[in-house]
Coordinates of C-alpha atoms and ligand atoms in Angstrom, one line a residue:
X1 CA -57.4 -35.1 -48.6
X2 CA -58.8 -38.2 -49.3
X3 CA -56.6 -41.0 -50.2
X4 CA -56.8 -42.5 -53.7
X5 CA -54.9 -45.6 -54.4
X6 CA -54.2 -45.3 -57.6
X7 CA -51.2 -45.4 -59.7
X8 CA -51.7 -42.0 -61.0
X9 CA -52.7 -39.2 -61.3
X10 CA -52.3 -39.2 -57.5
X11 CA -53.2 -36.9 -55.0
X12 CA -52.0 -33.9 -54.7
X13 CA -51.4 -31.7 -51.7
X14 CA -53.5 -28.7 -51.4
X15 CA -50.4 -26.6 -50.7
X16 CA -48.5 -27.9 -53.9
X17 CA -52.1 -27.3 -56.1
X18 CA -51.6 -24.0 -54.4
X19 CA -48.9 -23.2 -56.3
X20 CA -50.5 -23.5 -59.4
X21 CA -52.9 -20.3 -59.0
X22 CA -49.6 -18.1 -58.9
X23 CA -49.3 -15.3 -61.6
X24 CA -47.7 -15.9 -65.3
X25 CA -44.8 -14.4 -65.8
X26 CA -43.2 -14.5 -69.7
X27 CA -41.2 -17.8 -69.4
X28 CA -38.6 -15.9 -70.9
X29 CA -37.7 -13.9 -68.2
X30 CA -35.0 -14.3 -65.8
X31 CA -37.6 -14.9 -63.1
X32 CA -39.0 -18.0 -64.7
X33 CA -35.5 -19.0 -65.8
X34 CA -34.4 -19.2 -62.2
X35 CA -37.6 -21.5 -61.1
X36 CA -36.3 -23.5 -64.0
X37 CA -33.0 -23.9 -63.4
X38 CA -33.0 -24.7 -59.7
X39 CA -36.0 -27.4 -60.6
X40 CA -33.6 -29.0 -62.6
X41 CA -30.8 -28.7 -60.7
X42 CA -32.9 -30.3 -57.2
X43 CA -34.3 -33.5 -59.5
X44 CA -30.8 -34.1 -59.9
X45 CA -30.5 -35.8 -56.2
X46 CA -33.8 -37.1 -57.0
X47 CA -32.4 -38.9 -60.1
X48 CA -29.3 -39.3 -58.4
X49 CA -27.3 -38.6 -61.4
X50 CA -24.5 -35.3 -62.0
X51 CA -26.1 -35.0 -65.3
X52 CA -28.9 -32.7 -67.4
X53 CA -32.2 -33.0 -66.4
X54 CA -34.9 -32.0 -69.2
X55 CA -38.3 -30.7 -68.3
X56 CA -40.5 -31.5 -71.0
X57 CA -44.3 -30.8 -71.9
X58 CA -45.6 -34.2 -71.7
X59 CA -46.6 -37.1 -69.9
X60 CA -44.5 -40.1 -69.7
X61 CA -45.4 -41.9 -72.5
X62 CA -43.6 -38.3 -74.7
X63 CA -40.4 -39.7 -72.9
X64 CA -40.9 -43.2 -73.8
X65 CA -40.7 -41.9 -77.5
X66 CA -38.1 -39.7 -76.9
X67 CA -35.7 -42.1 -76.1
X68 CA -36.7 -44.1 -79.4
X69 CA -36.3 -41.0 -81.5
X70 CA -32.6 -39.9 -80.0
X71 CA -31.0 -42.7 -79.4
X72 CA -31.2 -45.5 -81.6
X73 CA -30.2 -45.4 -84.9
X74 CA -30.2 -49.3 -85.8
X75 CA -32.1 -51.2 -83.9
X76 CA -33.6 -51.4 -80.6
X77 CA -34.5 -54.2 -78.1
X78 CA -37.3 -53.5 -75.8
X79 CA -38.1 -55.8 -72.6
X80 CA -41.4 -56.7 -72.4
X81 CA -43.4 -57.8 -69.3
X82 CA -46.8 -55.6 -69.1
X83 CA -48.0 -53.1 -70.9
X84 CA -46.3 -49.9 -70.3
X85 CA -43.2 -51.9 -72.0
X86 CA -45.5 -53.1 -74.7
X87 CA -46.3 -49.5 -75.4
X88 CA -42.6 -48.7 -75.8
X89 CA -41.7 -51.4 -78.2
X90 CA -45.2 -50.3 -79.8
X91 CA -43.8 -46.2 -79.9
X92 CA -40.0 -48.0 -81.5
X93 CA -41.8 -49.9 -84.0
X94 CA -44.7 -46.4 -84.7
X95 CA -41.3 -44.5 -84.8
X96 CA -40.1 -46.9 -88.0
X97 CA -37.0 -48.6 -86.1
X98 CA -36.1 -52.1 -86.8
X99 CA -37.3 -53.6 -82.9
X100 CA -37.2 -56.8 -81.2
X101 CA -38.7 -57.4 -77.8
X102 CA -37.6 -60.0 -75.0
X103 CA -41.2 -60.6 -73.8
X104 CA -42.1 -62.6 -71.1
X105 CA -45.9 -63.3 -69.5
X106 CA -47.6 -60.8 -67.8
X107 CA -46.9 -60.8 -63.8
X108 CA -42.9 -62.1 -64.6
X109 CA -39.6 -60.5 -64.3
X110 CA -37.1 -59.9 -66.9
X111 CA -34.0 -61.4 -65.7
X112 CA -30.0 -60.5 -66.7
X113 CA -29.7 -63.7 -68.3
X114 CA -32.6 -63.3 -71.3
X115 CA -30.9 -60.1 -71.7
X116 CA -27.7 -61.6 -71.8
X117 CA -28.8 -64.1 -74.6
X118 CA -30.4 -61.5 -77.1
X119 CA -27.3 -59.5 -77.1
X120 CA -25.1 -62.3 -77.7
X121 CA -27.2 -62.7 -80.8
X122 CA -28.1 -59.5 -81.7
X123 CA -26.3 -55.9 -81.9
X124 CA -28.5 -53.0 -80.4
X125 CA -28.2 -49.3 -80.0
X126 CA -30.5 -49.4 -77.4
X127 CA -32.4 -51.5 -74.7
X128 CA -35.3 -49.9 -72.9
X129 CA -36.6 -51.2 -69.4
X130 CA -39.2 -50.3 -67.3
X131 CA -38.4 -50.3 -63.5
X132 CA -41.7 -50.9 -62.3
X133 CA -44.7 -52.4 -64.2
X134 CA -47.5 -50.9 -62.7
X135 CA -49.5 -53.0 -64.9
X136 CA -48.4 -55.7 -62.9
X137 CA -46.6 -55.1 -59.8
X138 CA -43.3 -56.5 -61.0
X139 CA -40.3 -54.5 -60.4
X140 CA -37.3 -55.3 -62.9
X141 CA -34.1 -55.9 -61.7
X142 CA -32.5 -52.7 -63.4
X143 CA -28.9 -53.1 -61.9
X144 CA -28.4 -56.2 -62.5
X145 CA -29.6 -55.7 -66.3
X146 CA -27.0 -52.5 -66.5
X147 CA -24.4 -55.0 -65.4
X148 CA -25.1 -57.0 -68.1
X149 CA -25.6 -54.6 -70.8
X150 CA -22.4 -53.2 -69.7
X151 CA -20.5 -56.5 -69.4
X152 CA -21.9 -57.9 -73.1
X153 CA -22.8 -54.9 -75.0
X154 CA -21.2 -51.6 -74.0
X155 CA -21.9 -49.6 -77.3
X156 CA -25.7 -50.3 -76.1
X157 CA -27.4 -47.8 -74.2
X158 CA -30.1 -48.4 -71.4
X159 CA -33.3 -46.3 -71.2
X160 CA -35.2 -46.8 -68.0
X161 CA -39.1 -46.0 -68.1
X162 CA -39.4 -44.9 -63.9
X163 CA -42.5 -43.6 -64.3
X164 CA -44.4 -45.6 -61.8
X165 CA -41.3 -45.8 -59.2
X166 CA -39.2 -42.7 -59.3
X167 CA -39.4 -40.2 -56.3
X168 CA -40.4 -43.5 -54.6
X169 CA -37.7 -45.9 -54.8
X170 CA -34.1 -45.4 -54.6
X171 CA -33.0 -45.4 -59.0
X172 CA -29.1 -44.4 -58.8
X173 CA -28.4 -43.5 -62.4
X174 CA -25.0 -42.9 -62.6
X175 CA -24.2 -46.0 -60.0
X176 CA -26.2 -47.6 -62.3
X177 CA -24.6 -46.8 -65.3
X178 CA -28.1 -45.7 -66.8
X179 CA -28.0 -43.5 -69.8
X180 CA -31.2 -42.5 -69.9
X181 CA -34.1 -42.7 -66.7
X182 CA -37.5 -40.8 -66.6
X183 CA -40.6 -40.1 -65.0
X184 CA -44.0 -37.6 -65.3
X185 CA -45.3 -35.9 -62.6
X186 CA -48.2 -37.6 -61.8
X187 CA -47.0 -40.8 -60.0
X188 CA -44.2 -40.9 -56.8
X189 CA -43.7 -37.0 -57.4
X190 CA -46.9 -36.1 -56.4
X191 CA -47.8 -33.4 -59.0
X192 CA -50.5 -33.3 -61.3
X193 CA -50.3 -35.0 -64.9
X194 CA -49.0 -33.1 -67.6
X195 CA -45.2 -32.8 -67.6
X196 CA -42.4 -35.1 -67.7
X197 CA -38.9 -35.2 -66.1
X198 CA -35.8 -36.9 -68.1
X199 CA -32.0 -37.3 -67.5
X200 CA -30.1 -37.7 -70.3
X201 CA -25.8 -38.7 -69.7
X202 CA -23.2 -37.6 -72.3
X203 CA -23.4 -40.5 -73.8
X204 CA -26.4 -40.3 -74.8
X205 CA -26.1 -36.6 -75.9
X206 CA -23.3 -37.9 -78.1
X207 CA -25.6 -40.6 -79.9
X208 CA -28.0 -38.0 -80.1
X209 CA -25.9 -36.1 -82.4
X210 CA -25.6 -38.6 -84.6
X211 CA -29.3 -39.7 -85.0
X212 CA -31.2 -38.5 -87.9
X213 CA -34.8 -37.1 -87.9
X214 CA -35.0 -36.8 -84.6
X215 CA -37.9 -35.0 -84.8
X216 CA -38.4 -31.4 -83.1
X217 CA -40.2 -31.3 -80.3
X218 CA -38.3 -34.2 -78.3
X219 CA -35.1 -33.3 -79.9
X220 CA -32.4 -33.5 -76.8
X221 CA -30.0 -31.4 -78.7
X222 CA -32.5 -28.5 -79.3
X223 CA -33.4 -29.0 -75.9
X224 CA -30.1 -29.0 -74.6
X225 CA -29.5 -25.9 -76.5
X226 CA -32.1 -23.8 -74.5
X227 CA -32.1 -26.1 -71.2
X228 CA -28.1 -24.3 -70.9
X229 CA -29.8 -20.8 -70.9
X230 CA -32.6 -22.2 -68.5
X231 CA -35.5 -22.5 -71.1
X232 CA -37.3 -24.3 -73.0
X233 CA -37.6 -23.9 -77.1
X234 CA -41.2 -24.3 -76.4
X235 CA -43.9 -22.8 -74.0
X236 CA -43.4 -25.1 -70.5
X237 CA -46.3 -25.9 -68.5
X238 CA -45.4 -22.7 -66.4
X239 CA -48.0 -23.9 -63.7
X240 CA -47.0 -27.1 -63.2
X241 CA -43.4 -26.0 -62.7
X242 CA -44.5 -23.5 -59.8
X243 CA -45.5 -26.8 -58.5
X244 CA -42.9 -28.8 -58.9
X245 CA -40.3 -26.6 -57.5
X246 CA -42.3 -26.5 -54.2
X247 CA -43.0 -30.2 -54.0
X248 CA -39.2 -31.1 -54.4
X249 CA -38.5 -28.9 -51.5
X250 CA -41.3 -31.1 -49.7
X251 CA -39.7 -33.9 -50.7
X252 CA -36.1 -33.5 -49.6
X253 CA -37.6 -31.9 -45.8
X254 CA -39.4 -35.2 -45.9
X255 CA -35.6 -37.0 -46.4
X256 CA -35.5 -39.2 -49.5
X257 CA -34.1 -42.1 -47.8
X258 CA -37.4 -41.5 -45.5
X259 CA -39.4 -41.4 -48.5
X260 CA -38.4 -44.9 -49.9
X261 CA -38.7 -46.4 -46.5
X262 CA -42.2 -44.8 -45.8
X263 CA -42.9 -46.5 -49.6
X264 CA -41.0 -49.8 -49.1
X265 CA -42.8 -50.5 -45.5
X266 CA -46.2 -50.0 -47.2
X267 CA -45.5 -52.6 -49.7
X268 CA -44.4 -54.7 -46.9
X269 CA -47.3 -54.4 -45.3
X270 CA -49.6 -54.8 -48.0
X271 CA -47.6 -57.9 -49.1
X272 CA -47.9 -59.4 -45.4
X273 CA -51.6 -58.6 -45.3
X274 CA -52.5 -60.4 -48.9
X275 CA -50.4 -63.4 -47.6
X276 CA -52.1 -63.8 -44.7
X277 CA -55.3 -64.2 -45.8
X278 CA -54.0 -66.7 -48.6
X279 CA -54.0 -64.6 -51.5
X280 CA -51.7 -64.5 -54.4
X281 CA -49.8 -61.6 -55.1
X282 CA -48.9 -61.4 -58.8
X283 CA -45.4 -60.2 -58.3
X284 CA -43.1 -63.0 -57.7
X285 CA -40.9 -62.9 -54.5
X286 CA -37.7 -60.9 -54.9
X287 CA -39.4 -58.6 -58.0
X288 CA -42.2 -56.9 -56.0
X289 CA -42.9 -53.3 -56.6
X290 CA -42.5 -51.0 -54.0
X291 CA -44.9 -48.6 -55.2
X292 CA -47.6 -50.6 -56.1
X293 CA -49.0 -53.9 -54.5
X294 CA -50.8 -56.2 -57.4
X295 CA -53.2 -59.1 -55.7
X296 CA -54.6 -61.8 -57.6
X297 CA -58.8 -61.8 -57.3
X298 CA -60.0 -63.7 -54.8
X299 CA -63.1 -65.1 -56.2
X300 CA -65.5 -63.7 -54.5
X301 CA -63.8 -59.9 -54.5
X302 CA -64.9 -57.8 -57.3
X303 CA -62.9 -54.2 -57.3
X304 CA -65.8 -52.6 -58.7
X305 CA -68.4 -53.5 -56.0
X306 CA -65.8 -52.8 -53.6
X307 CA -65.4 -49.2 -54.8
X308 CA -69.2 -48.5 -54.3
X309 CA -68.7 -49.6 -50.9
X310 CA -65.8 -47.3 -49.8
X311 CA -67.2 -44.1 -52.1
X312 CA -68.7 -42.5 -48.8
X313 CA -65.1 -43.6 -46.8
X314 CA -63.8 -41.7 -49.9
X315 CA -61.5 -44.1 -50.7
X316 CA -60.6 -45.4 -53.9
X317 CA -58.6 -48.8 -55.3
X318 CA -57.2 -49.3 -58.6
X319 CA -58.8 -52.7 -60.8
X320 CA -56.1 -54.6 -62.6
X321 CA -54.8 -53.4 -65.9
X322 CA -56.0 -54.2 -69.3
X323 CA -56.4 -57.5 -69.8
X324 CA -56.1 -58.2 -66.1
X325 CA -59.2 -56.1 -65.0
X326 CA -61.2 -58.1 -63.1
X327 CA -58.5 -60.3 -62.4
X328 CA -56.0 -58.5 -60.5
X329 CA -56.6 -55.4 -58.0
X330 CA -53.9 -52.8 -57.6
X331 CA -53.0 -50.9 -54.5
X332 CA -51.1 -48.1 -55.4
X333 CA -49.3 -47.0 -52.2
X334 CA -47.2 -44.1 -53.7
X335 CA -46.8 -40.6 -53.1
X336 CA -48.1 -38.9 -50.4
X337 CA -49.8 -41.9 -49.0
X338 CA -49.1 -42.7 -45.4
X339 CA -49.0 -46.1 -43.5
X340 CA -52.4 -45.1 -41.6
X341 CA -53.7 -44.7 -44.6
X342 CA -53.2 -47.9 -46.1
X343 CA -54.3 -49.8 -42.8
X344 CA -57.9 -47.9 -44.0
X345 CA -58.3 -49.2 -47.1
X346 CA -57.0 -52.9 -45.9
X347 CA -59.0 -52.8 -43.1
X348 CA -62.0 -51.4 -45.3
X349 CA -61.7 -54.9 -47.4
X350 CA -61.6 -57.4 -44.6
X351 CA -64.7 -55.4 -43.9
X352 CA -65.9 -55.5 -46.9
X353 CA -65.3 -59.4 -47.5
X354 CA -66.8 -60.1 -44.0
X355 CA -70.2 -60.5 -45.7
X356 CA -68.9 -62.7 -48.4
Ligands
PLP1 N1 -44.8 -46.0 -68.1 C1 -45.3 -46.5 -67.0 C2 -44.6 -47.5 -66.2 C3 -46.6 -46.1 -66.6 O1 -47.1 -46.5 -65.5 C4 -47.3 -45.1 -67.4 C5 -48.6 -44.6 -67.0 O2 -49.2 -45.1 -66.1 C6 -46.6 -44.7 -68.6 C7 -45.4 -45.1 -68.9 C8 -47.3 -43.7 -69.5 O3 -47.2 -42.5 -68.8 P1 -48.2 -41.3 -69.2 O4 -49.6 -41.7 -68.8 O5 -47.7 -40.2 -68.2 O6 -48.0 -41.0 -70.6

C-alpha cells in the first residue's frame, strides 16, 4: 500500500477492500441482518456509548443534517471555527431553522466560556461541535463544552461532528454526556467513502419524537423502527458493510487504546518535527488535532510542487483547505498510517526543501 496523507478517503487495506467483492445477499434476510446487528453492536466500544448506533447511506455531511432535521425544533447554535462547522450551520440554516453561530477565525479553538456566554443569552435546542477541524488542525475541547452545556443549558443537546477524529481518538459519549456523535467511513475507520456511522442517546430519541418534518430518509424514528429488527427502511450499502464488519474486528485486535496512542505519537512527532525547523503549526498549543497535523507554509514550500516530487515515492500530502490552500499544508496521519511511514514523508520534505 502506498501511504496517502490525506484526510480522507484514506487508504484502505487490501484485505478490508477484499471484503467488498463478497456475494449480495437480499438485505432482508437474516444473514445480512446478523452482519448488521453485530456491526452495530461492535461501534458501540468504538463510540463508547451503551446506546443505538445507526448505519446510514451517506457520507458525513448526511449526518451533519440529520442532527439539524431531528433534533432541533427552535433554534440552533452552531460553533464555528473551519469549514466543516461552517457547513453545518450552512445545512441548519438550508434546513429553514432559526441559527446562530459562535464563530471564531480560522486556525482557533472554541472555548467553554464563548459557549457559556451565548447560552446565557440565548435558549437553544441544540449546539453542534466538531471535534476536529480537519480544515484546520484544531481540535475543540468537546468535554469541557458538554460541561458547560450541561451546567448552563441542560434542555440543550450537543451534536458532535467526529468525522475526522473518531476511530482515532479516544470520544467517550456517554462520559461525555454527548447526545449525539458521528462519523463516515472514510477517515480514522479506514473504509471507503460512502456510509456513515451515528449514535443517537434517548434523549435525543425523545426530541426526535417531537420534531416535525423530519424528513424521511434521516428520520431517527423510522430508523430506529427497522434498526430494532436489524435493517434498514432503505437499501444499505451492503458492500461497504461486509467491510466494515471486518475492519472493526481489525481494529479492536489492534487494541483501541493502541490505536489512539499509535495516532497521538504521530501527531507528536509531526508537531516536534515542524517546530524544529521553526515552522508554525496552525493549531494552537493545547487544541492540536491528533489526527491531522496543519503547518503554516513556509515560504519557499509549495504543496503542489512537492507532490510532483514524491509521485514516484508514491506518496501524497494534503494542501490546506479552502481558503487556506496554498497557505497551510495538512498531514493527515490517520488510519492505517504507521510511524515509519510518517518518518517518509517528513524525511521526503527536508529532502525536498534541501534545494531551496
Ligand atoms: N465533517 C468533517 C470534520 C469533515 O472532515 C468532513 C469531510 O472531510 C465532513 C464533515 C463531511 O464529510 P463527508 O465528506 O463524508 O460528507
Amino acid at each position: 500500500m502506498s501511504p496517502m496523507f490525506v484526510p480522507g478517503p484514506v487508504d484502505v487495506s487490501p484485505d478490508v477492500l477484499q471484503q467488498q467483492t463478497k456475494a449480495m445477499m437480499p438485505h432482508r434476510s437474516k444473514d445480512f441482518e446478523a452482519i448488521f446487528q453485530r456491526s452495530a453492536e461492535k461501534l458501540k466500544q468504538i463510540f463508547y456509548t451503551q446506546y443505538r448506533i445507526f448505519i446510514m447511506t451517506n457520507s458525513g455531511s448526511g449526518a451533519q443534517e440529520s442532527a439539524i432535521r431531528n433534533l432541533s425544533k427552535e433554534r440552533v447554535l452552531n460553533c464555528v471555527n473551519g469549514s466543516f462547522a461552517k457547513r453545518w450551520y450552512d445545512v441548519s440554516i438550508a434546513n429553514g431553522k432559526l441559527a446562530d453561530k459562535i464563530e471564531v477565525p480560522m486556525g482557533q479553538a472554541i472555548l467553554p466560556g464563548m459557549v457559556e456566554e451565548a447560552l446565557k443569552k440565548e435558549k437553544y435546542d441544540l449546539i453542534t461541535i466538531v471535534h476536529n477541524e480537519t480544515s484546520t488542525g484544531v481540535e475543540n475541547p468537546v468535554k469541557e463544552i458538554a460541561e458547560v452545556v450541561q451546567r448552563v443549558s441542560p434542555d440543550t443537546l450537543i451534536a458532535v461532528d467526529a468525522v475526522s477524529s473518531l476511530g482515532g481518538t479516544k470520544i467517550e459519549m456517554d462520559a461525555w454526556g454527548l447526545d449525539v456523535l458521528f462519523t463516515s467511513s472514510q477517515k480514522c475507520l479506514a473504509l471507503p467513502p460512502g456510509i456513515a456511522m451515528i449514535a443517537v442517546n434517548d434523549r435525543a430519541m425523545a426530541r426526535a419524537a417531537e420534531v416535525p418534518y423530519r424528513g424521511w430518509y434521516f428520520d431517527y424514528l423510522l430508523l430506529e423502527k427497522h434498526r430494532v429488527k436489524d435493517s434498514t427502511p432503505m437499501t444499505p450499502a451492503m458492500s461497504l458493510i461486509y467491510a466494515l464488519d471486518f475492519q472493526i474486528d481489525r481494529m479492536l485486535a489492534e487494541g483501541l487504546d493502541n490505536r489512539f496512542a499509535r495516532h497521538s505519537g504521530m501527531a507528536k512527532y509531526s508537531q516536534e518535527w515542524a517546530t524544529k525547523k521553526g515552522w508554525a503549526l496552525f493549531a494552537p498549543e493545547g487544541y492540536r488535532s491528533q489526527t491531522i497535523t496543519v503547518v503554516v507554509n513556509p515560504p519557499t514550500f509549495d504543496c503542489a510542487e512537492f507532490n510532483k516530487f514524491i509521485a514516484p515515492r508514491n506518496l501524497r500530502l494534503a494542501n490546506g483547505y479552502g481558503d487556506m490552500k496554498g497557505k497551510t499544508f495538512r498531514i493527515a496521519h490517520m488510519a492505517e498510517i504507521q510511524m515509519n511511514d510518517l518518518e517518509n514523508l517528513l524525511s521526503s520534505i527536508d529532502e525536498f526543501m534541501l534545494g531551496k
